[in-house]
Tab-separated table of C-alpha atoms in Angstrom:
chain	number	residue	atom	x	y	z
A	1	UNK	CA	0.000	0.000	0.000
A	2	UNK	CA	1.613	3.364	-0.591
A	3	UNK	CA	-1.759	5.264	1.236
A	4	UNK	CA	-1.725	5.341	4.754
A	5	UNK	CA	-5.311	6.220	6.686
A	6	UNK	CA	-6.514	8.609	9.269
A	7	UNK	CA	-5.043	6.800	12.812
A	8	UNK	CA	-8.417	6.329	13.999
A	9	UNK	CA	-10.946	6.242	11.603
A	10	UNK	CA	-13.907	6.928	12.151
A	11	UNK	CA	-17.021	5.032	10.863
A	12	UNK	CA	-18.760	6.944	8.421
A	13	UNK	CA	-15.639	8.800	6.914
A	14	UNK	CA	-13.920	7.684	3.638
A	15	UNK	CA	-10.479	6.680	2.343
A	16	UNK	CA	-8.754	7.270	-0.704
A	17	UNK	CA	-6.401	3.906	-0.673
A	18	UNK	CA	-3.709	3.468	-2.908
A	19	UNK	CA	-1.140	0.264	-4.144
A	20	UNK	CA	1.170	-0.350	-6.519
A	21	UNK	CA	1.801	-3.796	-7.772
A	22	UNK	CA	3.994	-6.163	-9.450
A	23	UNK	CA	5.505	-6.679	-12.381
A	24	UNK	CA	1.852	-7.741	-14.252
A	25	UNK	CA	0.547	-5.312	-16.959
A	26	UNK	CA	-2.834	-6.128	-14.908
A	27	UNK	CA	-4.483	-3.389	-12.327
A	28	UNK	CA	-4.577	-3.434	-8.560
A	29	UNK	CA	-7.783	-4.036	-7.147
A	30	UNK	CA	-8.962	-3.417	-3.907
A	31	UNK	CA	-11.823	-4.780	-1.790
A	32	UNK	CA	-12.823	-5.284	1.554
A	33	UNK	CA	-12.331	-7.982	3.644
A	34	UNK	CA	-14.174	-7.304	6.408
A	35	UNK	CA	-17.442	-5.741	4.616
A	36	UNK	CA	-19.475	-5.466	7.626
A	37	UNK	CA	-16.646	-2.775	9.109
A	38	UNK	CA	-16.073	-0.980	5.566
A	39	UNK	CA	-16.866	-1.304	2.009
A	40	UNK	CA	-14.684	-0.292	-1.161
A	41	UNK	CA	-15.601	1.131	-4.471
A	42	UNK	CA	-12.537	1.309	-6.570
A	43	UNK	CA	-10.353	2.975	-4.487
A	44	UNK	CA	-12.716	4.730	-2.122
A	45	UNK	CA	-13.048	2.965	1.689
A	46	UNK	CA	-16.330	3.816	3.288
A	47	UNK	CA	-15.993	2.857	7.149
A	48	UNK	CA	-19.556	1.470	8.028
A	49	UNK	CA	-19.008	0.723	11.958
A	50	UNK	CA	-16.370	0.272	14.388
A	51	UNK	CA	-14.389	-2.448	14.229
A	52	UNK	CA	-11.114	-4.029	12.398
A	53	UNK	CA	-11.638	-3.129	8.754
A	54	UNK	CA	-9.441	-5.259	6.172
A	55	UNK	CA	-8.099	-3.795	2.746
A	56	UNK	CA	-7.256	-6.427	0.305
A	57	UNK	CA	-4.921	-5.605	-2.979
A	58	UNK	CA	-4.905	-7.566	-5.620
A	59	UNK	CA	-2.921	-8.257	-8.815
A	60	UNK	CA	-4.225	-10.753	-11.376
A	61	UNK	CA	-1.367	-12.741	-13.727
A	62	UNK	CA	-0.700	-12.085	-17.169
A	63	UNK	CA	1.238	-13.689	-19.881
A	64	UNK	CA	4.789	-13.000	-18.545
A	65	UNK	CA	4.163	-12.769	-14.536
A	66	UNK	CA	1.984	-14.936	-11.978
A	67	UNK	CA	-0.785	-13.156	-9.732
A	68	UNK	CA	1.244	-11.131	-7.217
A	69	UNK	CA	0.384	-12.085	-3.541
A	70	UNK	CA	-2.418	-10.545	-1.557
A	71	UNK	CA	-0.980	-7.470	0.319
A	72	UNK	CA	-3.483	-6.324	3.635
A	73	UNK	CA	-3.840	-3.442	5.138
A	74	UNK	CA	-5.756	-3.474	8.813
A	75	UNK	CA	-7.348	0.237	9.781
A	76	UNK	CA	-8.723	0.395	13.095
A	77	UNK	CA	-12.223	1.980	12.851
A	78	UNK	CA	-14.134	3.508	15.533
A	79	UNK	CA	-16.960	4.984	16.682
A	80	UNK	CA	-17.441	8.710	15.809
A	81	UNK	CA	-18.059	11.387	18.654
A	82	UNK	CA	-22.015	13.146	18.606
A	83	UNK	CA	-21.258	16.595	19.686
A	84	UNK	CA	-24.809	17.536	21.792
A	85	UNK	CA	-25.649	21.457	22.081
A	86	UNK	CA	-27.985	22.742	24.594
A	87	UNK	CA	-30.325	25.424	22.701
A	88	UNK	CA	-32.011	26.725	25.528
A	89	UNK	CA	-30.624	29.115	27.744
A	90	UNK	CA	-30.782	28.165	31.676
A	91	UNK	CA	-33.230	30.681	33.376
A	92	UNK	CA	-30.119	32.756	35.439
A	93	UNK	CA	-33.127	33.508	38.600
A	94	UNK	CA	-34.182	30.429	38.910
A	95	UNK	CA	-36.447	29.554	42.273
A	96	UNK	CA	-38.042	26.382	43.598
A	97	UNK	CA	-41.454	25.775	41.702
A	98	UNK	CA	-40.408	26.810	38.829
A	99	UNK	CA	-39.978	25.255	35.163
A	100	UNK	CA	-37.953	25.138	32.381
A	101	UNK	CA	-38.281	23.275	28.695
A	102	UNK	CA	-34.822	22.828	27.679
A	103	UNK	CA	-33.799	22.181	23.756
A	104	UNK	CA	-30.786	20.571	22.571
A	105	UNK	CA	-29.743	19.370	18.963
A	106	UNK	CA	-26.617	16.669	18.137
A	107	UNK	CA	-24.027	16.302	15.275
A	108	UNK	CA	-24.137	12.257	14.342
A	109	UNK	CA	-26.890	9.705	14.668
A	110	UNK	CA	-30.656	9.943	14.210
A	111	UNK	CA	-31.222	8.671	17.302
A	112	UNK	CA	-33.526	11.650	19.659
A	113	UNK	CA	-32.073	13.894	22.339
A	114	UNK	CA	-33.214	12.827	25.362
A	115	UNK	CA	-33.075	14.884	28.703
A	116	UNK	CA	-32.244	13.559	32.733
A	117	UNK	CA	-31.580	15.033	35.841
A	118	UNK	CA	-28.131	14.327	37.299
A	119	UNK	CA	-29.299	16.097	40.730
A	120	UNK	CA	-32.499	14.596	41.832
A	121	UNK	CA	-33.151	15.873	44.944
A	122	UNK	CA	-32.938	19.071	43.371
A	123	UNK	CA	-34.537	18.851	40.260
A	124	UNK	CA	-36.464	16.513	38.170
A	125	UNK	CA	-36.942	15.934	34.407
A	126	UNK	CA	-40.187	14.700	32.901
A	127	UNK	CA	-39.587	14.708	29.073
A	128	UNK	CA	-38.054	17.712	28.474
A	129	UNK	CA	-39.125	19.912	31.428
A	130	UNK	CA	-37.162	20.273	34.601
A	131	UNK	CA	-38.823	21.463	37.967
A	132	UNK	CA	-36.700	22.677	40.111
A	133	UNK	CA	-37.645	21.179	43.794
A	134	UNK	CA	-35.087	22.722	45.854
A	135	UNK	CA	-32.569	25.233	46.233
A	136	UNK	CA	-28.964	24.239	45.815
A	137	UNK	CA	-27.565	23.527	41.873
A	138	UNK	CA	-29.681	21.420	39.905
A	139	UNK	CA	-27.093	19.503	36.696
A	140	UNK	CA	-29.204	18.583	33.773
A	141	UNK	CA	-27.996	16.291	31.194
A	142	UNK	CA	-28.828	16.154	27.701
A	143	UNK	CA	-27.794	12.714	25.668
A	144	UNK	CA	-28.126	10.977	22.887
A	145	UNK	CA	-27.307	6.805	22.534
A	146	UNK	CA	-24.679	5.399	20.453
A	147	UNK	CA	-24.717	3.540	17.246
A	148	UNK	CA	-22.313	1.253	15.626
A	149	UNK	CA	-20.914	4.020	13.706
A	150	UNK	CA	-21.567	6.951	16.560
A	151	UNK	CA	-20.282	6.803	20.313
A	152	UNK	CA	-23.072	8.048	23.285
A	153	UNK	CA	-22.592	11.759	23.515
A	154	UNK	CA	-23.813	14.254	26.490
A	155	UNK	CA	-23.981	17.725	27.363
A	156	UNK	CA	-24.495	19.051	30.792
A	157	UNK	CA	-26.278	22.462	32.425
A	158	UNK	CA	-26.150	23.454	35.866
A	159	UNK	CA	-28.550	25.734	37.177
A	160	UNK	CA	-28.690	27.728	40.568
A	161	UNK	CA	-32.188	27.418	42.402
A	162	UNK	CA	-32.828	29.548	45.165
A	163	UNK	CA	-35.909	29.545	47.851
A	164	UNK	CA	-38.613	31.755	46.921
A	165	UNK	CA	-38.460	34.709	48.816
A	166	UNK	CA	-41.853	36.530	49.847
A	167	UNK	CA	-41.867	39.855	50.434
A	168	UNK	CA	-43.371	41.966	53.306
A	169	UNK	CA	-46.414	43.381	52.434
A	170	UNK	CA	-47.315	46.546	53.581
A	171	UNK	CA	-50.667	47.625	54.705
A	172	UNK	CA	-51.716	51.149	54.711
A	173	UNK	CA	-53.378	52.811	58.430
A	174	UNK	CA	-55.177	56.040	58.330
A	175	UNK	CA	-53.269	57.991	61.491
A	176	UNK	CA	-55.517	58.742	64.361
A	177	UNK	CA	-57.867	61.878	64.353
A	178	UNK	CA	-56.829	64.032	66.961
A	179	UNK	CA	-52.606	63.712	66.630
């Protein structure tokens, strides 16, 4: 092989592979050896999951020289990161009581964001709300799963809750005739 690949690769990027051959007027031809891991099209590598993907090259005979042997090349393919975004902004005077919708969107898979709450006791996620239950900081996380060609990614918030505070109220009394 006179190509060398991307040290990792990840699944669901491509390779231009190249290899010269023997002495035979015939071409080099590549394919895959492990075609679950990657596939080849001429001399394109697709990597399809993780995994141990296999590059054969091949040289066929012709009249004056025999097939050259198989040469190999072994890439190591793995899973490619999701990069997850929260879209919403954190409320920055947030109190006990109150909610939030949060939004988030991820480079990668098709699989759906989906939304927990990392601090329990004080706050809890139902869907994609959180409701903050008491005052201290309150981490959300926002994740998505992995695939054979994506690795799990997650993004994190944390939020300050604080009590509600009432405030006095103030009542108005007439003075006193006479003073």
């Amino acid at each position: 092989f006179t190509s060398t690949p991307a040290s990792p690769a990840y699944a669901g990027s491509t390779y231009l592979a190249a290899a010269s051959g023997g002495g035979s007027t015939q071409p080099v031809v590549l394919s895959s050896g492990s075609p679950s891991i990657c596939s080849v099209s001429g001399s394109t590598v697709t990597f399809v999951q993780s995994g141990s993907c296999v590059i054969d090259a091949d040289q066929a005979a012709d009249d004056a020289y025999a097939k050259a042997t198989t040469a190999v090349q072994q890439v190591s393919v793995v899973a490619a990161p999701q990069t997850v975004t929260f879209t919403s902004r954190a409320p920055s005077h947030a109190v006990v009581g109150q909610h939030y919708v949060m939004t988030a969107t991820h480079t990668g898979s098709a699989n759906p964001v989906m939304f927990a709450a990392a601090t329990s006791a004080k706050c809890t996620v139902a869907g994609s709300t959180v409701t903050f239950k008491a005052a201290g900081t309150c981490t959300v996380a926002a994740g998505v799963a992995g695939t054979a060609a994506y690795a799990p990614g997650v993004a994190t918030q944390q939020i300050v809750v604080r009590k509600i505070t009432e405030k006095p109220t103030l009542s108005a009394h007439s003075p006193k005739a006479g003073r």
